Amino acid sequence: MEIKKFKLTDVGRFTDLDIQLAPTAKHPSNVTVLVGNNGAGKTTLLKSLAISLSWLVARIRTEKGNGSHIAEEDVRNGASSASISIAVKDDSLANPNNPDADPEDALFQWTVTRSRQGRKTDAHSSLVDASRLADVYRDELTVIEKASLPLIAYYPVERSVLEIPLKIRTKHTFDQLDGYDNSLNRGVDFRRFFEWFREREDSENETGVSSTALSEISEKFGKDSDIWKTLSQLKASSRDRQLTAVRTAIAAFMPGFSNLRVKRKPRLHMAIDKGGATLNVSQLSQGEKSMMALVGDIARRLAMMNQSLENPLHGDGIVLIDEVDLHLHPKWQRSLIRQLSETFPNCQFVLTTHSPLVISDAKDVLCYVLDDGELQERDGLYGLDANQVLLSVMDTDVRNSEVQRRLNRLLERLQDGDLDEARKLFSELSLELSDGHLELAKAALLIRKLELRRA
């Protein structure tokens, strides 16, 4: 399942905005990235998608379920009503045995509308197709108990990892439909992910050998012993497929990290191996914890909703992530889109970012720049360096504006052949900037070249 396009009318600062999402004929990737200054409307677009999709999720769970509504404060100033329209396509629902089938049969469109209080308007919500698509999935679950469901999830900028609550206070079922629990709510804190992991691992250990026990056997008898080899084989054969999917996803995104697990000594905690050392997850940096929880939560939901797939990470769905680069080191930002596409190949991603590294290091990504309620598609970003993206896409200087002005003046003096003024400017900048400053090094070479010409 994927979103083909959506339309906002009088929502937030958008009067009439139509957006097509990747994949398209021109952009075959499954990733759309939105960039723009703070206040440009990136979050409004993601929230609008989440509102529309919430009606599908609600009606998959119960026939007459209600999704989220457009808040009155999100109706554009001066407008009587606001509406969000969405077109969703699920190619798996097309009839492959009928070559004359209309491809539009796999397209579902619905509209959510909000009228301002005290205003009269003809605008009304139209949710027939949301119900029709939900009925298709409900019918599949009726016939096939473990039929796959599409993941639909929204991760807002408020997401955080404030605690790792391994003591489960409330008993959870973690059934297939529970993959939709809190999937579109704002302020996701990933508590449920950690509770789910603990419960699944408890079940895994009951039918096999725990990681703690295997580690103790290794220390006592060594990994060459027959007992360790036998227990290792037993553990491998009893691995929980859902936990395996989560561990695989985290290892793919976080090189050097492996074997996420729950340990009970010296006290109950979640541990992970990093660079040969075992760490309590609470010891990780905020960026590491955020990445682990985000990727782990996507993988967890896919595993729950695709229990019959050999590789649950290949389930399909729609994932919305606001400020995807939040807390991440530039090295991780650079590979983020590629890893998302490779680890979750059948998920469609709609992302927002402030990082030039995110949008310049992935091929075939559809990138939109938002500015004052308008949307502009930007091509040819793949392979650009960060400075080029900052200048051409994000309209931001690559360095301090005053330093840049003085460097520009130095270059102008050199081009004009004014050696004395160039030396003066160079001397002043050399006192303020580091010895290894690249632009100063270039200027020094030009000054030397000009001196040789004069000589």
Short mmCIF file of C-alpha atoms in Angstrom, two decimals, residues 22-416:
data_model
loop_
_atom_site.label_atom_id
_atom_site.label_comp_id
_atom_site.label_asym_id
_atom_site.label_seq_id
_atom_site.Cartn_x
_atom_site.Cartn_y
_atom_site.Cartn_z
CA ALA A 22 7.33 8.84 -4.49
CA PRO A 23 7.54 6.41 -6.11
CA THR A 24 6.81 8.18 -9.40
CA ALA A 25 7.99 7.58 -12.96
CA LYS A 26 10.69 10.20 -12.42
CA HIS A 27 11.58 9.22 -8.85
CA PRO A 28 11.39 5.42 -8.48
CA SER A 29 12.52 5.36 -4.84
CA ASN A 30 10.04 4.90 -2.02
CA VAL A 31 11.16 8.07 -0.20
CA THR A 32 9.80 11.62 -0.28
CA VAL A 33 11.69 14.30 1.68
CA LEU A 34 10.30 17.70 2.71
CA VAL A 35 12.72 20.51 3.54
CA GLY A 36 12.14 24.12 4.50
CA ASN A 37 12.69 26.68 7.23
CA ASN A 38 11.03 26.35 10.62
CA GLY A 39 7.38 27.32 10.20
CA ALA A 40 7.31 26.45 6.50
CA GLY A 41 4.64 23.78 7.08
CA LYS A 42 6.55 20.48 6.97
CA THR A 43 4.98 19.17 10.16
CA THR A 44 1.54 20.29 9.00
CA LEU A 45 1.88 18.06 5.95
CA LEU A 46 2.86 15.00 8.00
CA LYS A 47 0.11 15.63 10.57
CA SER A 48 -2.42 15.94 7.75
CA LEU A 49 -1.35 12.59 6.33
CA ALA A 50 -1.60 11.04 9.79
CA ILE A 51 -5.13 12.41 10.23
CA SER A 52 -6.26 10.96 6.89
CA LEU A 53 -4.67 7.56 7.54
CA SER A 54 -6.10 7.38 11.06
CA TRP A 55 -9.56 6.79 9.57
CA LEU A 56 -8.30 3.76 7.65
CA VAL A 57 -6.58 2.35 10.73
CA ALA A 58 -9.68 2.92 12.88
CA ARG A 59 -11.91 1.12 10.39
CA ILE A 60 -9.55 -1.80 9.98
CA ARG A 61 -9.82 -2.32 13.74
CA THR A 62 -13.59 -1.80 13.99
CA GLU A 63 -16.14 -1.38 11.21
CA LYS A 64 -17.45 2.00 12.40
CA GLY A 65 -14.20 3.26 13.92
CA ASN A 66 -13.47 6.99 14.05
CA GLY A 67 -10.10 8.51 13.24
CA SER A 68 -8.62 11.87 14.17
CA HIS A 69 -10.19 15.19 13.22
CA ILE A 70 -8.69 18.39 11.87
CA ALA A 71 -8.30 20.77 14.82
CA GLU A 72 -10.16 24.05 14.52
CA GLU A 73 -6.92 25.98 15.04
CA ASP A 74 -5.57 24.23 11.92
CA VAL A 75 -8.28 25.79 9.72
CA ARG A 76 -6.58 28.57 7.76
CA ASN A 77 -7.31 32.08 9.02
CA GLY A 78 -10.21 33.56 7.08
CA ALA A 79 -11.49 30.20 5.80
CA SER A 80 -14.80 28.63 6.81
CA SER A 81 -13.56 25.06 6.53
CA ALA A 82 -10.50 22.92 5.86
CA SER A 83 -10.13 19.57 4.12
CA ILE A 84 -7.52 16.87 3.56
CA SER A 85 -7.93 14.51 0.60
CA ILE A 86 -5.80 11.43 0.05
CA ALA A 87 -5.43 8.84 -2.71
CA VAL A 88 -4.05 5.46 -1.63
CA LYS A 89 -3.16 2.58 -3.93
CA ASP A 90 -2.74 -1.08 -3.08
CA ASP A 91 -1.51 -3.03 -6.10
CA SER A 92 -1.96 -6.31 -4.24
CA LEU A 93 -5.72 -5.79 -4.54
CA ALA A 94 -5.67 -5.59 -8.35
CA ASN A 95 -6.91 -8.70 -10.19
CA PRO A 96 -3.88 -10.23 -11.98
CA ASN A 97 -6.13 -12.70 -13.84
CA ASN A 98 -8.10 -9.94 -15.52
CA PRO A 99 -5.97 -8.02 -18.08
CA ASP A 100 -8.89 -5.67 -18.73
CA ALA A 101 -9.23 -4.70 -15.07
CA ASP A 102 -9.28 -0.98 -14.39
CA PRO A 103 -6.16 0.05 -12.40
CA GLU A 104 -8.37 2.59 -10.67
CA ASP A 105 -9.99 -0.35 -8.85
CA ALA A 106 -6.88 -0.46 -6.66
CA LEU A 107 -7.10 3.31 -5.94
CA PHE A 108 -8.97 4.49 -2.86
CA GLN A 109 -9.68 8.17 -2.16
CA TRP A 110 -11.26 9.83 0.83
CA THR A 111 -11.57 13.31 2.36
CA VAL A 112 -11.60 14.57 5.95
CA THR A 113 -13.19 17.98 6.49
CA ARG A 114 -13.49 20.39 9.41
CA SER A 115 -15.84 23.39 9.49
CA ARG A 116 -15.13 26.36 11.70
CA GLN A 117 -17.61 26.80 14.52
CA GLY A 118 -20.44 29.17 13.70
CA ARG A 119 -19.73 29.05 9.96
CA LYS A 120 -21.96 27.59 7.25
CA THR A 121 -20.26 25.49 4.59
CA ASP A 122 -21.07 22.84 2.02
CA ALA A 123 -17.87 20.90 2.73
CA HIS A 124 -18.33 17.42 4.18
CA SER A 125 -16.08 14.46 4.88
CA SER A 126 -16.27 11.56 2.44
CA LEU A 127 -14.95 8.34 3.96
CA VAL A 128 -16.59 5.68 1.78
CA ASP A 129 -13.29 4.52 0.26
CA ALA A 130 -11.58 4.41 3.66
CA SER A 131 -14.28 2.00 4.78
CA ARG A 132 -14.10 0.06 1.50
CA LEU A 133 -10.34 -0.45 1.79
CA ALA A 134 -10.60 -1.34 5.47
CA ASP A 135 -13.25 -3.94 4.61
CA VAL A 136 -10.82 -5.57 2.17
CA TYR A 137 -8.24 -6.06 4.92
CA ARG A 138 -10.88 -7.21 7.39
CA ASP A 139 -12.14 -9.77 4.87
CA GLU A 140 -8.60 -11.08 4.38
CA LEU A 141 -8.15 -11.48 8.15
CA THR A 142 -11.45 -13.33 8.34
CA VAL A 143 -10.36 -15.85 5.71
CA ILE A 144 -6.68 -16.02 6.68
CA GLU A 145 -6.03 -15.45 10.38
CA LYS A 146 -2.41 -14.34 9.87
CA ALA A 147 -2.96 -12.34 6.66
CA SER A 148 -0.51 -9.46 6.37
CA LEU A 149 -1.59 -5.92 7.19
CA PRO A 150 0.07 -2.68 6.02
CA LEU A 151 2.09 -0.78 8.58
CA ILE A 152 0.88 2.80 9.10
CA ALA A 153 2.94 4.85 11.54
CA TYR A 154 3.76 8.49 12.32
CA TYR A 155 6.80 9.47 14.38
CA PRO A 156 6.57 13.17 15.37
CA VAL A 157 9.42 15.35 16.51
CA GLU A 158 8.25 14.90 20.12
CA ARG A 159 9.35 11.27 20.08
CA SER A 160 11.76 10.54 22.90
CA VAL A 161 13.27 7.76 24.96
CA LEU A 162 12.75 8.98 28.50
CA GLU A 163 12.78 5.63 30.24
CA ILE A 164 13.16 1.94 29.56
CA PRO A 165 10.35 0.34 31.60
CA LEU A 166 11.15 -3.34 31.75
CA LYS A 167 8.74 -4.03 34.58
CA ILE A 168 5.47 -4.68 32.80
CA ARG A 169 2.69 -3.19 34.93
CA THR A 170 -0.13 -3.97 32.50
CA LYS A 171 -0.57 -7.26 30.68
CA HIS A 172 -0.52 -6.74 26.91
CA THR A 173 -1.77 -9.07 24.21
CA PHE A 174 0.52 -7.86 21.38
CA ASP A 175 -1.81 -9.39 18.80
CA GLN A 176 -1.50 -8.62 15.10
CA LEU A 177 -3.85 -5.60 15.21
CA ASP A 178 -1.91 -4.25 18.20
CA GLY A 179 0.68 -3.20 15.62
CA TYR A 180 -1.58 -0.16 15.15
CA ASP A 181 -1.61 0.80 18.84
CA ASN A 182 -0.47 4.43 19.20
CA SER A 183 1.00 4.23 15.71
CA LEU A 184 -0.37 7.65 14.73
CA ASN A 185 -0.40 9.36 18.13
CA ARG A 186 1.75 12.37 18.84
CA GLY A 187 4.40 12.11 21.53
CA VAL A 188 5.36 8.47 21.02
CA ASP A 189 7.80 7.51 23.78
CA PHE A 190 8.51 3.89 22.71
CA ARG A 191 7.48 2.48 26.07
CA ARG A 192 5.45 -0.18 24.34
CA PHE A 193 8.43 -1.28 22.25
CA PHE A 194 10.49 -2.14 25.32
CA GLU A 195 7.57 -3.85 27.06
CA TRP A 196 6.92 -5.89 23.93
CA PHE A 197 10.60 -6.88 23.67
CA ARG A 198 10.71 -8.06 27.27
CA GLU A 199 7.57 -10.15 26.87
CA ARG A 200 8.69 -11.74 23.58
CA GLU A 201 12.10 -12.57 24.99
CA ASP A 202 10.56 -14.16 28.06
CA SER A 203 8.56 -16.38 25.74
CA GLU A 204 11.65 -17.10 23.63
CA ASN A 205 13.65 -18.15 26.69
CA GLU A 206 10.87 -20.46 27.89
CA THR A 207 11.14 -22.51 24.70
CA GLY A 208 14.89 -22.32 24.27
CA VAL A 209 18.11 -21.16 25.89
CA SER A 210 18.52 -17.63 27.22
CA SER A 211 21.41 -15.41 26.13
CA THR A 212 22.46 -15.06 29.78
CA ALA A 213 22.63 -18.83 30.26
CA LEU A 214 24.59 -19.29 27.03
CA SER A 215 27.05 -16.59 28.10
CA GLU A 216 27.61 -18.30 31.45
CA ILE A 217 28.22 -21.65 29.71
CA SER A 218 30.71 -19.94 27.40
CA GLU A 219 32.64 -18.48 30.32
CA LYS A 220 32.73 -21.78 32.19
CA PHE A 221 33.35 -24.32 29.41
CA GLY A 222 34.45 -22.24 26.41
CA LYS A 223 32.92 -21.94 22.93
CA ASP A 224 34.74 -25.03 21.70
CA SER A 225 32.96 -27.28 24.19
CA ASP A 226 30.28 -29.71 23.02
CA ILE A 227 27.80 -28.41 25.55
CA TRP A 228 28.13 -24.83 24.30
CA LYS A 229 27.78 -25.92 20.65
CA THR A 230 24.69 -28.01 21.45
CA LEU A 231 23.03 -25.22 23.40
CA SER A 232 23.90 -22.68 20.67
CA GLN A 233 22.17 -24.83 18.08
CA LEU A 234 19.17 -25.21 20.35
CA LYS A 235 18.99 -21.45 20.87
CA ALA A 236 19.24 -20.77 17.11
CA SER A 237 16.39 -23.17 16.38
CA SER A 238 14.14 -21.57 19.00
CA ARG A 239 14.74 -17.93 18.12
CA ASP A 240 11.64 -15.75 18.07
CA ARG A 241 11.09 -14.58 14.47
CA GLN A 242 9.74 -11.21 15.55
CA LEU A 243 12.68 -10.50 17.86
CA THR A 244 15.07 -11.65 15.14
CA ALA A 245 13.54 -9.09 12.77
CA VAL A 246 14.04 -6.30 15.31
CA ARG A 247 17.63 -7.30 16.09
CA THR A 248 18.42 -7.53 12.36
CA ALA A 249 17.02 -4.06 11.70
CA ILE A 250 18.93 -2.45 14.59
CA ALA A 251 22.19 -4.10 13.51
CA ALA A 252 21.68 -2.79 9.96
CA PHE A 253 21.23 0.82 11.14
CA MET A 254 23.80 0.81 13.91
CA PRO A 255 27.09 -0.76 12.76
CA GLY A 256 29.00 -2.24 15.67
CA PHE A 257 25.84 -2.84 17.71
CA SER A 258 24.44 -6.35 18.16
CA ASN A 259 22.59 -8.78 20.42
CA LEU A 260 19.93 -6.54 21.97
CA ARG A 261 18.57 -8.45 24.96
CA VAL A 262 17.20 -8.28 28.49
CA LYS A 263 19.59 -9.10 31.35
CA ARG A 264 18.54 -9.90 34.87
CA LYS A 265 21.87 -9.59 36.71
CA PRO A 266 22.94 -7.63 38.67
CA ARG A 267 19.49 -6.11 38.14
CA LEU A 268 16.85 -6.16 35.42
CA HIS A 269 17.96 -4.05 32.43
CA MET A 270 18.18 -4.02 28.65
CA ALA A 271 21.67 -4.57 27.24
CA ILE A 272 23.35 -4.38 23.86
CA ASP A 273 26.85 -5.19 22.64
CA LYS A 274 28.85 -2.29 21.21
CA GLY A 275 32.37 -2.68 19.90
CA GLY A 276 32.98 -5.83 21.92
CA ALA A 277 31.65 -4.38 25.19
CA THR A 278 28.23 -4.98 26.76
CA LEU A 279 26.39 -1.80 27.72
CA ASN A 280 23.19 -0.99 29.51
CA VAL A 281 20.96 0.65 26.88
CA SER A 282 20.42 3.59 29.27
CA GLN A 283 24.17 4.32 28.92
CA LEU A 284 23.84 5.02 25.20
CA SER A 285 23.75 8.56 23.85
CA GLN A 286 20.41 10.19 23.09
CA GLY A 287 21.07 9.75 19.37
CA GLU A 288 21.87 6.06 19.77
CA LYS A 289 18.80 5.44 21.93
CA SER A 290 16.56 7.39 19.56
CA MET A 291 17.80 5.50 16.51
CA MET A 292 17.50 2.14 18.24
CA ALA A 293 13.98 2.87 19.46
CA LEU A 294 12.78 4.30 16.13
CA VAL A 295 14.13 1.46 13.99
CA GLY A 296 13.14 -1.10 16.60
CA ASP A 297 9.58 0.20 16.73
CA ILE A 298 9.16 0.11 12.93
CA ALA A 299 10.57 -3.43 12.84
CA ARG A 300 8.39 -4.50 15.79
CA ARG A 301 5.20 -3.31 14.11
CA LEU A 302 6.14 -4.94 10.81
CA ALA A 303 6.90 -8.20 12.61
CA MET A 304 3.57 -8.16 14.44
CA MET A 305 1.58 -7.37 11.29
CA ASN A 306 3.35 -9.78 8.92
CA GLN A 307 3.59 -12.94 10.98
CA SER A 308 3.26 -15.23 7.95
CA LEU A 309 6.10 -13.63 5.98
CA GLU A 310 9.48 -15.35 5.95
CA ASN A 311 11.07 -11.93 6.48
CA PRO A 312 8.63 -9.62 8.32
CA LEU A 313 10.82 -6.61 7.45
CA HIS A 314 9.61 -7.01 3.86
CA GLY A 315 6.05 -6.14 4.84
CA ASP A 316 4.59 -3.07 3.20
CA GLY A 317 3.30 0.14 4.73
CA ILE A 318 3.57 3.89 5.14
CA VAL A 319 5.94 5.54 7.63
CA LEU A 320 5.96 9.28 8.39
CA ILE A 321 8.96 10.66 10.33
CA ASP A 322 9.31 14.31 11.34
CA GLU A 323 12.91 15.60 11.56
CA VAL A 324 14.37 12.20 10.75
CA ASP A 325 17.90 13.52 11.49
CA LEU A 326 17.00 14.36 15.12
CA HIS A 327 19.96 13.69 17.48
CA LEU A 328 21.91 11.85 14.77
CA HIS A 329 25.63 12.21 14.04
CA PRO A 330 26.33 13.41 10.44
CA LYS A 331 27.79 9.99 9.60
CA TRP A 332 24.44 8.36 10.40
CA GLN A 333 22.52 11.13 8.64
CA ARG A 334 24.40 10.46 5.42
CA SER A 335 23.37 6.79 5.21
CA LEU A 336 19.90 7.12 6.72
CA ILE A 337 17.69 7.04 3.61
CA ARG A 338 19.66 4.22 2.00
CA GLN A 339 19.36 2.12 5.15
CA LEU A 340 15.64 2.81 5.48
CA SER A 341 15.06 1.69 1.89
CA GLU A 342 17.26 -1.39 2.18
CA THR A 343 16.03 -2.57 5.58
CA PHE A 344 12.33 -1.87 4.92
CA PRO A 345 12.20 -2.21 1.11
CA ASN A 346 8.41 -2.28 0.77
CA CYS A 347 7.62 0.68 3.03
CA GLN A 348 6.90 4.14 1.68
CA PHE A 349 8.61 6.90 3.69
CA VAL A 350 7.67 10.56 3.96
CA LEU A 351 10.36 12.44 5.89
CA THR A 352 11.18 15.98 6.94
CA THR A 353 14.72 17.13 7.63
CA HIS A 354 16.99 20.12 8.21
CA SER A 355 20.10 18.17 7.21
CA PRO A 356 21.79 18.65 3.81
CA LEU A 357 23.45 15.24 4.26
CA VAL A 358 20.13 13.40 4.36
CA ILE A 359 18.92 14.64 0.96
CA SER A 360 22.19 14.61 -0.98
CA ASP A 361 23.28 11.04 -0.35
CA ALA A 362 20.36 9.01 -1.71
CA LYS A 363 19.51 8.43 -5.35
CA ASP A 364 16.05 8.85 -6.92
CA VAL A 365 14.58 10.52 -3.82
CA LEU A 366 11.71 12.95 -4.42
CA CYS A 367 12.56 16.21 -2.64
CA TYR A 368 10.23 19.15 -2.07
CA VAL A 369 11.23 22.57 -0.75
CA LEU A 370 8.53 24.45 1.16
CA ASP A 371 8.55 28.22 1.24
CA ASP A 372 5.72 30.49 2.37
CA GLY A 373 2.99 27.96 1.67
CA GLU A 374 4.36 27.04 -1.75
CA LEU A 375 5.95 23.77 -2.82
CA GLN A 376 8.82 23.34 -5.27
CA GLU A 377 10.24 20.05 -6.49
CA ARG A 378 14.05 19.93 -6.52
CA ASP A 379 16.01 17.51 -8.70
CA GLY A 380 19.69 16.73 -9.15
CA LEU A 381 20.61 16.71 -5.46
CA TYR A 382 22.29 13.30 -5.45
CA GLY A 383 26.05 13.62 -5.04
CA LEU A 384 26.08 17.32 -4.11
CA ASP A 385 28.26 18.28 -1.18
CA ALA A 386 26.66 19.69 1.95
CA ASN A 387 27.67 23.26 1.13
CA GLN A 388 25.96 23.14 -2.26
CA VAL A 389 22.77 21.86 -0.68
CA LEU A 390 22.88 24.54 2.01
CA LEU A 391 23.23 27.26 -0.63
CA SER A 392 20.94 26.02 -3.40
CA VAL A 393 18.21 24.21 -1.46
CA MET A 394 18.17 25.50 2.09
CA ASP A 395 19.10 29.11 1.27
CA THR A 396 21.69 29.16 4.06
CA ASP A 397 25.28 30.44 4.10
CA VAL A 398 27.94 27.77 4.40
CA ARG A 399 29.87 29.79 6.99
CA ASN A 400 29.61 32.86 9.19
CA SER A 401 28.29 35.69 6.96
CA GLU A 402 30.84 38.27 8.20
CA VAL A 403 33.76 35.90 7.60
CA GLN A 404 32.37 35.08 4.16
CA ARG A 405 32.10 38.80 3.32
CA ARG A 406 35.74 39.40 4.23
CA LEU A 407 36.90 36.30 2.32
CA ASN A 408 34.99 37.52 -0.73
CA ARG A 409 36.67 40.93 -0.44
CA LEU A 410 40.08 39.23 -0.18
CA LEU A 411 39.39 37.27 -3.36
CA GLU A 412 38.24 40.43 -5.16
CA ARG A 413 41.48 42.25 -4.21
CA LEU A 414 43.52 39.34 -5.55
CA GLN A 415 41.55 39.25 -8.79
CA ASP A 416 42.14 42.99 -9.19
#
